[in-house]
């Protein structure tokens, strides 16, 4: 075997070319090559101490009312009256189905009426009387897009920036960027439904490859709201303190021998937080001292709204006490109305509409709305054609991630604003499109960050929420 290797052989074998080498040379000479990522000089320390953002912030906390499954924008937020004359007729265009087996090409005009609401005159469905009362406080985005029709991938896009799993959620990014304003409660809380977890469960509140200290803490809808918070009877008082002190001393000794063990650091911090939470969390999660007027505002004493109202009120109490990010989640993907939409959609709205509106009213009354973002929406919308064509009462709509709606209030968002448009069928976003990464860039700007500069170094890469997707800050929806 000939061991001789000429420059020509080297270039050919290495799949290089003279042009690429010359380009690299020229870029270096002209100072146009990017600076290499500088690795940390020593072990990094991550905690939840409050941090000052580099830009002037408008928001400092966020409550996300996430409707897993995909609320129908055509029936709630995005009126298309011209569809009525095509109702039941073949759709005159291309449709991107997700479930082709139950698909139909028949137009399904909304069976619900719309009217202009508030001083802003935004049109809303009859199914949302609560939202109609606060429509002058919100920005309604009618041109959301993720572009992939599966629930998981679209959830990942809206919650963690891309369609791939394993990445940090939005709440984890905010806690990483800003820390927490409370030492006695989790920085990030996920409140689940009493009937069960949302579809894909912890994907909603995962910290991904960010340090575990930024992961969300699940708070259940029924007691015990936080599992394993209370010690056994024989460990109450001084016995518990001695046990925790002993465990923490072992953990710290191990950490000193293995610096940079982020999961261990997070466990140490969680033990310390859990001890403080035994008092603080119980107080924050206890709504018994709220006034009768507040209970009535949220709908806590009504059977239909009690659960969601309680969680919305707790969300307000948590933000009031310094929690950075709160998710209020539904069971499974209960807004996934492939069938029975005419009955199921009103039921879903009745459960959440009044409490959601009450949350905005309550935050405003307490002077917290200006610095708290409230988000309402799911990971997708629905198609303009009917699905499950087996009778009027059984029809529904398939998934649509190419043009759907959500609303935002407070924290620097414009009041009384309707932004973006879908086509005449409510299928494709066609004007002022807001991709999931544009939404994230806009949120981060309100919290005081440039989305391209808020990064985490991992394996020699600088990773961000918007993930180099050419995101834009949507200035037109900012106050």
PDB file of N, CA and C in Angstrom, residues 161-233:
ATOM      1  N   UNK A 161     -40.093  25.168  20.807  1.00  0.00           N
ATOM      2  CA  UNK A 161     -39.398  25.851  19.722  1.00  0.00           C
ATOM      3  C   UNK A 161     -39.257  25.088  18.426  1.00  0.00           C
ATOM      4  N   UNK A 162     -39.192  23.744  18.476  1.00  0.00           N
ATOM      5  CA  UNK A 162     -39.068  22.950  17.256  1.00  0.00           C
ATOM      6  C   UNK A 162     -39.942  21.709  17.366  1.00  0.00           C
ATOM      7  N   UNK A 163     -40.016  20.947  16.271  1.00  0.00           N
ATOM      8  CA  UNK A 163     -40.843  19.750  16.249  1.00  0.00           C
ATOM      9  C   UNK A 163     -40.184  18.568  16.942  1.00  0.00           C
ATOM     10  N   UNK A 164     -38.932  18.704  17.328  1.00  0.00           N
ATOM     11  CA  UNK A 164     -38.203  17.582  17.932  1.00  0.00           C
ATOM     12  C   UNK A 164     -38.344  17.593  19.450  1.00  0.00           C
ATOM     13  N   UNK A 165     -38.405  16.409  20.025  1.00  0.00           N
ATOM     14  CA  UNK A 165     -38.520  16.287  21.465  1.00  0.00           C
ATOM     15  C   UNK A 165     -37.177  16.454  22.167  1.00  0.00           C
ATOM     16  N   UNK A 166     -37.233  16.483  23.496  1.00  0.00           N
ATOM     17  CA  UNK A 166     -36.014  16.553  24.292  1.00  0.00           C
ATOM     18  C   UNK A 166     -35.501  17.944  24.538  1.00  0.00           C
ATOM     19  N   UNK A 167     -36.229  18.967  24.046  1.00  0.00           N
ATOM     20  CA  UNK A 167     -35.777  20.340  24.227  1.00  0.00           C
ATOM     21  C   UNK A 167     -36.509  20.989  25.406  1.00  0.00           C
ATOM     22  N   UNK A 168     -35.944  22.048  25.974  1.00  0.00           N
ATOM     23  CA  UNK A 168     -36.584  22.706  27.122  1.00  0.00           C
ATOM     24  C   UNK A 168     -37.888  23.395  26.723  1.00  0.00           C
ATOM     25  N   UNK A 169     -38.823  23.402  27.654  1.00  0.00           N
ATOM     26  CA  UNK A 169     -40.090  24.095  27.440  1.00  0.00           C
ATOM     27  C   UNK A 169     -39.914  25.595  27.664  1.00  0.00           C
ATOM     28  N   UNK A 170     -40.893  26.345  27.213  1.00  0.00           N
ATOM     29  CA  UNK A 170     -40.862  27.804  27.336  1.00  0.00           C
ATOM     30  C   UNK A 170     -40.689  28.237  28.789  1.00  0.00           C
ATOM     31  N   UNK A 171     -41.431  27.591  29.698  1.00  0.00           N
ATOM     32  CA  UNK A 171     -41.307  27.951  31.111  1.00  0.00           C
ATOM     33  C   UNK A 171     -39.909  27.741  31.648  1.00  0.00           C
ATOM     34  N   UNK A 172     -39.246  26.673  31.208  1.00  0.00           N
ATOM     35  CA  UNK A 172     -37.876  26.411  31.653  1.00  0.00           C
ATOM     36  C   UNK A 172     -36.926  27.472  31.132  1.00  0.00           C
ATOM     37  N   UNK A 173     -37.116  27.899  29.888  1.00  0.00           N
ATOM     38  CA  UNK A 173     -36.278  28.974  29.340  1.00  0.00           C
ATOM     39  C   UNK A 173     -36.429  30.259  30.158  1.00  0.00           C
ATOM     40  N   UNK A 174     -37.659  30.595  30.520  1.00  0.00           N
ATOM     41  CA  UNK A 174     -37.867  31.826  31.284  1.00  0.00           C
ATOM     42  C   UNK A 174     -37.238  31.730  32.671  1.00  0.00           C
ATOM     43  N   UNK A 175     -37.320  30.566  33.284  1.00  0.00           N
ATOM     44  CA  UNK A 175     -36.703  30.399  34.607  1.00  0.00           C
ATOM     45  C   UNK A 175     -35.177  30.419  34.495  1.00  0.00           C
ATOM     46  N   UNK A 176     -34.637  29.821  33.451  1.00  0.00           N
ATOM     47  CA  UNK A 176     -33.190  29.879  33.195  1.00  0.00           C
ATOM     48  C   UNK A 176     -32.742  31.319  32.985  1.00  0.00           C
ATOM     49  N   UNK A 177     -33.537  32.086  32.253  1.00  0.00           N
ATOM     50  CA  UNK A 177     -33.156  33.455  31.920  1.00  0.00           C
ATOM     51  C   UNK A 177     -33.325  34.419  33.087  1.00  0.00           C
ATOM     52  N   UNK A 178     -34.386  34.233  33.879  1.00  0.00           N
ATOM     53  CA  UNK A 178     -34.761  35.244  34.858  1.00  0.00           C
ATOM     54  C   UNK A 178     -34.690  34.779  36.304  1.00  0.00           C
ATOM     55  N   UNK A 179     -34.536  33.465  36.536  1.00  0.00           N
ATOM     56  CA  UNK A 179     -34.584  32.989  37.907  1.00  0.00           C
ATOM     57  C   UNK A 179     -35.983  33.125  38.467  1.00  0.00           C
ATOM     58  N   UNK A 180     -36.081  33.238  39.768  1.00  0.00           N
ATOM     59  CA  UNK A 180     -37.380  33.303  40.433  1.00  0.00           C
ATOM     60  C   UNK A 180     -37.417  34.473  41.397  1.00  0.00           C
ATOM     61  N   UNK A 181     -38.621  34.988  41.633  1.00  0.00           N
ATOM     62  CA  UNK A 181     -38.774  36.068  42.607  1.00  0.00           C
ATOM     63  C   UNK A 181     -39.224  35.540  43.964  1.00  0.00           C
ATOM     64  N   UNK A 182     -39.279  34.227  44.115  1.00  0.00           N
ATOM     65  CA  UNK A 182     -39.623  33.633  45.399  1.00  0.00           C
ATOM     66  C   UNK A 182     -38.652  32.508  45.721  1.00  0.00           C
ATOM     67  N   UNK A 183     -38.269  32.400  46.996  1.00  0.00           N
ATOM     68  CA  UNK A 183     -37.428  31.293  47.446  1.00  0.00           C
ATOM     69  C   UNK A 183     -38.275  30.160  48.010  1.00  0.00           C
ATOM     70  N   UNK A 184     -39.557  30.425  48.231  1.00  0.00           N
ATOM     71  CA  UNK A 184     -40.393  29.492  48.984  1.00  0.00           C
ATOM     72  C   UNK A 184     -41.373  28.706  48.125  1.00  0.00           C
ATOM     73  N   UNK A 185     -41.394  28.973  46.822  1.00  0.00           N
ATOM     74  CA  UNK A 185     -42.283  28.272  45.904  1.00  0.00           C
ATOM     75  C   UNK A 185     -41.512  27.914  44.644  1.00  0.00           C
ATOM     76  N   UNK A 186     -41.952  26.915  43.894  1.00  0.00           N
ATOM     77  CA  UNK A 186     -41.273  26.608  42.636  1.00  0.00           C
ATOM     78  C   UNK A 186     -41.345  27.797  41.685  1.00  0.00           C
ATOM     79  N   UNK A 187     -40.324  27.967  40.871  1.00  0.00           N
ATOM     80  CA  UNK A 187     -40.345  29.038  39.878  1.00  0.00           C
ATOM     81  C   UNK A 187     -41.323  28.733  38.760  1.00  0.00           C
ATOM     82  N   UNK A 188     -41.575  27.448  38.528  1.00  0.00           N
ATOM     83  CA  UNK A 188     -42.349  26.999  37.370  1.00  0.00           C
ATOM     84  C   UNK A 188     -43.327  25.935  37.852  1.00  0.00           C
ATOM     85  N   UNK A 189     -44.620  26.190  37.662  1.00  0.00           N
ATOM     86  CA  UNK A 189     -45.666  25.295  38.157  1.00  0.00           C
ATOM     87  C   UNK A 189     -46.551  24.857  36.994  1.00  0.00           C
ATOM     88  N   UNK A 190     -46.835  23.561  36.921  1.00  0.00           N
ATOM     89  CA  UNK A 190     -47.770  23.006  35.944  1.00  0.00           C
ATOM     90  C   UNK A 190     -48.965  22.440  36.707  1.00  0.00           C
ATOM     91  N   UNK A 191     -50.144  22.983  36.457  1.00  0.00           N
ATOM     92  CA  UNK A 191     -51.354  22.578  37.174  1.00  0.00           C
ATOM     93  C   UNK A 191     -52.182  21.667  36.286  1.00  0.00           C
ATOM     94  N   UNK A 192     -52.367  20.430  36.713  1.00  0.00           N
ATOM     95  CA  UNK A 192     -53.041  19.432  35.900  1.00  0.00           C
ATOM     96  C   UNK A 192     -54.511  19.276  36.292  1.00  0.00           C
ATOM     97  N   UNK A 193     -55.249  18.637  35.407  1.00  0.00           N
ATOM     98  CA  UNK A 193     -56.692  18.445  35.543  1.00  0.00           C
ATOM     99  C   UNK A 193     -56.976  17.324  36.542  1.00  0.00           C
ATOM    100  N   UNK A 194     -58.072  17.419  37.324  1.00  0.00           N
ATOM    101  CA  UNK A 194     -58.378  16.336  38.280  1.00  0.00           C
ATOM    102  C   UNK A 194     -58.702  15.010  37.611  1.00  0.00           C
ATOM    103  N   UNK A 195     -59.080  15.056  36.329  1.00  0.00           N
ATOM    104  CA  UNK A 195     -59.428  13.814  35.622  1.00  0.00           C
ATOM    105  C   UNK A 195     -58.210  13.096  35.064  1.00  0.00           C
ATOM    106  N   UNK A 196     -57.046  13.752  35.082  1.00  0.00           N
ATOM    107  CA  UNK A 196     -55.843  13.101  34.582  1.00  0.00           C
ATOM    108  C   UNK A 196     -54.886  14.074  33.939  1.00  0.00           C
ATOM    109  N   UNK A 197     -53.777  13.530  33.453  1.00  0.00           N
ATOM    110  CA  UNK A 197     -52.723  14.348  32.864  1.00  0.00           C
ATOM    111  C   UNK A 197     -53.078  14.749  31.436  1.00  0.00           C
ATOM    112  N   UNK A 198     -52.446  15.812  30.934  1.00  0.00           N
ATOM    113  CA  UNK A 198     -52.616  16.127  29.517  1.00  0.00           C
ATOM    114  C   UNK A 198     -51.911  15.089  28.661  1.00  0.00           C
ATOM    115  N   UNK A 199     -52.305  14.988  27.400  1.00  0.00           N
ATOM    116  CA  UNK A 199     -51.594  14.104  26.486  1.00  0.00           C
ATOM    117  C   UNK A 199     -50.133  14.529  26.409  1.00  0.00           C
ATOM    118  N   UNK A 200     -49.239  13.561  26.427  1.00  0.00           N
ATOM    119  CA  UNK A 200     -47.787  13.762  26.390  1.00  0.00           C
ATOM    120  C   UNK A 200     -47.247  14.349  27.697  1.00  0.00           C
ATOM    121  N   UNK A 201     -48.088  14.401  28.701  1.00  0.00           N
ATOM    122  CA  UNK A 201     -47.731  14.689  30.097  1.00  0.00           C
ATOM    123  C   UNK A 201     -46.546  15.621  30.277  1.00  0.00           C
ATOM    124  N   UNK A 202     -45.413  15.089  30.740  1.00  0.00           N
ATOM    125  CA  UNK A 202     -44.308  15.954  31.161  1.00  0.00           C
ATOM    126  C   UNK A 202     -43.627  16.672  30.007  1.00  0.00           C
ATOM    127  N   UNK A 203     -43.971  16.352  28.743  1.00  0.00           N
ATOM    128  CA  UNK A 203     -43.455  17.149  27.635  1.00  0.00           C
ATOM    129  C   UNK A 203     -43.879  18.604  27.779  1.00  0.00           C
ATOM    130  N   UNK A 204     -44.950  18.841  28.517  1.00  0.00           N
ATOM    131  CA  UNK A 204     -45.429  20.206  28.713  1.00  0.00           C
ATOM    132  C   UNK A 204     -44.504  21.006  29.627  1.00  0.00           C
ATOM    133  N   UNK A 205     -43.908  20.354  30.622  1.00  0.00           N
ATOM    134  CA  UNK A 205     -43.137  21.113  31.609  1.00  0.00           C
ATOM    135  C   UNK A 205     -41.690  20.613  31.762  1.00  0.00           C
ATOM    136  N   UNK A 206     -41.173  19.953  30.744  1.00  0.00           N
ATOM    137  CA  UNK A 206     -39.808  19.440  30.818  1.00  0.00           C
ATOM    138  C   UNK A 206     -38.771  20.557  30.719  1.00  0.00           C
ATOM    139  N   UNK A 207     -37.616  20.338  31.357  1.00  0.00           N
ATOM    140  CA  UNK A 207     -36.486  21.264  31.205  1.00  0.00           C
ATOM    141  C   UNK A 207     -35.538  20.804  30.110  1.00  0.00           C
ATOM    142  N   UNK A 208     -35.842  19.646  29.478  1.00  0.00           N
ATOM    143  CA  UNK A 208     -34.979  19.173  28.393  1.00  0.00           C
ATOM    144  C   UNK A 208     -33.544  19.046  28.832  1.00  0.00           C
ATOM    145  N   UNK A 209     -32.630  19.650  28.026  1.00  0.00           N
ATOM    146  CA  UNK A 209     -31.216  19.595  28.384  1.00  0.00           C
ATOM    147  C   UNK A 209     -30.764  20.793  29.213  1.00  0.00           C
ATOM    148  N   UNK A 210     -31.687  21.666  29.584  1.00  0.00           N
ATOM    149  CA  UNK A 210     -31.333  22.668  30.585  1.00  0.00           C
ATOM    150  C   UNK A 210     -31.193  21.972  31.945  1.00  0.00           C
ATOM    151  N   UNK A 211     -30.446  22.545  32.861  1.00  0.00           N
ATOM    152  CA  UNK A 211     -30.326  21.918  34.179  1.00  0.00           C
ATOM    153  C   UNK A 211     -31.689  21.642  34.808  1.00  0.00           C
ATOM    154  N   UNK A 212     -31.763  20.548  35.539  1.00  0.00           N
ATOM    155  CA  UNK A 212     -33.045  20.069  36.080  1.00  0.00           C
ATOM    156  C   UNK A 212     -33.712  21.064  37.013  1.00  0.00           C
ATOM    157  N   UNK A 213     -32.950  21.996  37.529  1.00  0.00           N
ATOM    158  CA  UNK A 213     -33.511  22.983  38.456  1.00  0.00           C
ATOM    159  C   UNK A 213     -34.581  23.839  37.787  1.00  0.00           C
ATOM    160  N   UNK A 214     -34.580  23.871  36.447  1.00  0.00           N
ATOM    161  CA  UNK A 214     -35.540  24.698  35.707  1.00  0.00           C
ATOM    162  C   UNK A 214     -36.771  23.922  35.243  1.00  0.00           C
ATOM    163  N   UNK A 215     -36.910  22.684  35.657  1.00  0.00           N
ATOM    164  CA  UNK A 215     -38.071  21.892  35.280  1.00  0.00           C
ATOM    165  C   UNK A 215     -39.301  22.343  36.053  1.00  0.00           C
ATOM    166  N   UNK A 216     -40.483  22.188  35.437  1.00  0.00           N
ATOM    167  CA  UNK A 216     -41.719  22.543  36.109  1.00  0.00           C
ATOM    168  C   UNK A 216     -42.073  21.570  37.220  1.00  0.00           C
ATOM    169  N   UNK A 217     -42.775  22.065  38.221  1.00  0.00           N
ATOM    170  CA  UNK A 217     -43.280  21.244  39.323  1.00  0.00           C
ATOM    171  C   UNK A 217     -44.765  21.000  39.106  1.00  0.00           C
ATOM    172  N   UNK A 218     -45.162  19.737  39.062  1.00  0.00           N
ATOM    173  CA  UNK A 218     -46.568  19.412  38.849  1.00  0.00           C
ATOM    174  C   UNK A 218     -47.369  19.650  40.126  1.00  0.00           C
ATOM    175  N   UNK A 219     -48.445  20.409  39.991  1.00  0.00           N
ATOM    176  CA  UNK A 219     -49.388  20.627  41.085  1.00  0.00           C
ATOM    177  C   UNK A 219     -50.713  20.012  40.686  1.00  0.00           C
ATOM    178  N   UNK A 220     -51.170  19.059  41.483  1.00  0.00           N
ATOM    179  CA  UNK A 220     -52.403  18.340  41.175  1.00  0.00           C
ATOM    180  C   UNK A 220     -53.626  19.195  41.511  1.00  0.00           C
ATOM    181  N   UNK A 221     -54.755  18.839  40.898  1.00  0.00           N
ATOM    182  CA  UNK A 221     -55.985  19.591  41.116  1.00  0.00           C
ATOM    183  C   UNK A 221     -56.675  19.221  42.424  1.00  0.00           C
ATOM    184  N   UNK A 222     -56.277  18.087  43.029  1.00  0.00           N
ATOM    185  CA  UNK A 222     -56.870  17.659  44.287  1.00  0.00           C
ATOM    186  C   UNK A 222     -55.769  17.385  45.306  1.00  0.00           C
ATOM    187  N   UNK A 223     -56.147  17.405  46.572  1.00  0.00           N
ATOM    188  CA  UNK A 223     -55.185  17.115  47.624  1.00  0.00           C
ATOM    189  C   UNK A 223     -54.754  15.650  47.591  1.00  0.00           C
ATOM    190  N   UNK A 224     -53.490  15.336  47.853  1.00  0.00           N
ATOM    191  CA  UNK A 224     -52.417  16.305  48.049  1.00  0.00           C
ATOM    192  C   UNK A 224     -51.992  16.927  46.720  1.00  0.00           C
ATOM    193  N   UNK A 225     -52.017  18.254  46.652  1.00  0.00           N
ATOM    194  CA  UNK A 225     -51.724  18.942  45.394  1.00  0.00           C
ATOM    195  C   UNK A 225     -50.274  18.730  44.963  1.00  0.00           C
ATOM    196  N   UNK A 226     -49.368  18.650  45.930  1.00  0.00           N
ATOM    197  CA  UNK A 226     -47.971  18.348  45.630  1.00  0.00           C
ATOM    198  C   UNK A 226     -47.614  17.069  46.380  1.00  0.00           C
ATOM    199  N   UNK A 227     -47.278  16.035  45.636  1.00  0.00           N
ATOM    200  CA  UNK A 227     -47.007  14.734  46.246  1.00  0.00           C
ATOM    201  C   UNK A 227     -45.744  14.776  47.107  1.00  0.00           C
ATOM    202  N   UNK A 228     -45.773  14.027  48.195  1.00  0.00           N
ATOM    203  CA  UNK A 228     -44.611  13.834  49.069  1.00  0.00           C
ATOM    204  C   UNK A 228     -44.110  15.127  49.697  1.00  0.00           C
ATOM    205  N   UNK A 229     -44.988  16.119  49.807  1.00  0.00           N
ATOM    206  CA  UNK A 229     -44.568  17.371  50.427  1.00  0.00           C
ATOM    207  C   UNK A 229     -44.552  17.256  51.952  1.00  0.00           C
ATOM    208  N   UNK A 230     -45.540  16.561  52.499  1.00  0.00           N
ATOM    209  CA  UNK A 230     -45.622  16.434  53.960  1.00  0.00           C
ATOM    210  C   UNK A 230     -44.817  15.230  54.440  1.00  0.00           C
ATOM    211  N   UNK A 231     -44.070  15.383  55.523  1.00  0.00           N
ATOM    212  CA  UNK A 231     -43.322  14.248  56.066  1.00  0.00           C
ATOM    213  C   UNK A 231     -44.240  13.283  56.813  1.00  0.00           C
ATOM    214  N   UNK A 232     -43.752  12.073  57.034  1.00  0.00           N
ATOM    215  CA  UNK A 232     -44.479  11.117  57.873  1.00  0.00           C
ATOM    216  C   UNK A 232     -44.562  11.668  59.291  1.00  0.00           C
ATOM    217  N   UNK A 233     -45.566  11.202  60.050  1.00  0.00           N
ATOM    218  CA  UNK A 233     -45.781  11.740  61.395  1.00  0.00           C
ATOM    219  C   UNK A 233     -44.547  11.626  62.279  1.00  0.00           C
TER     220      UNK A 233
END
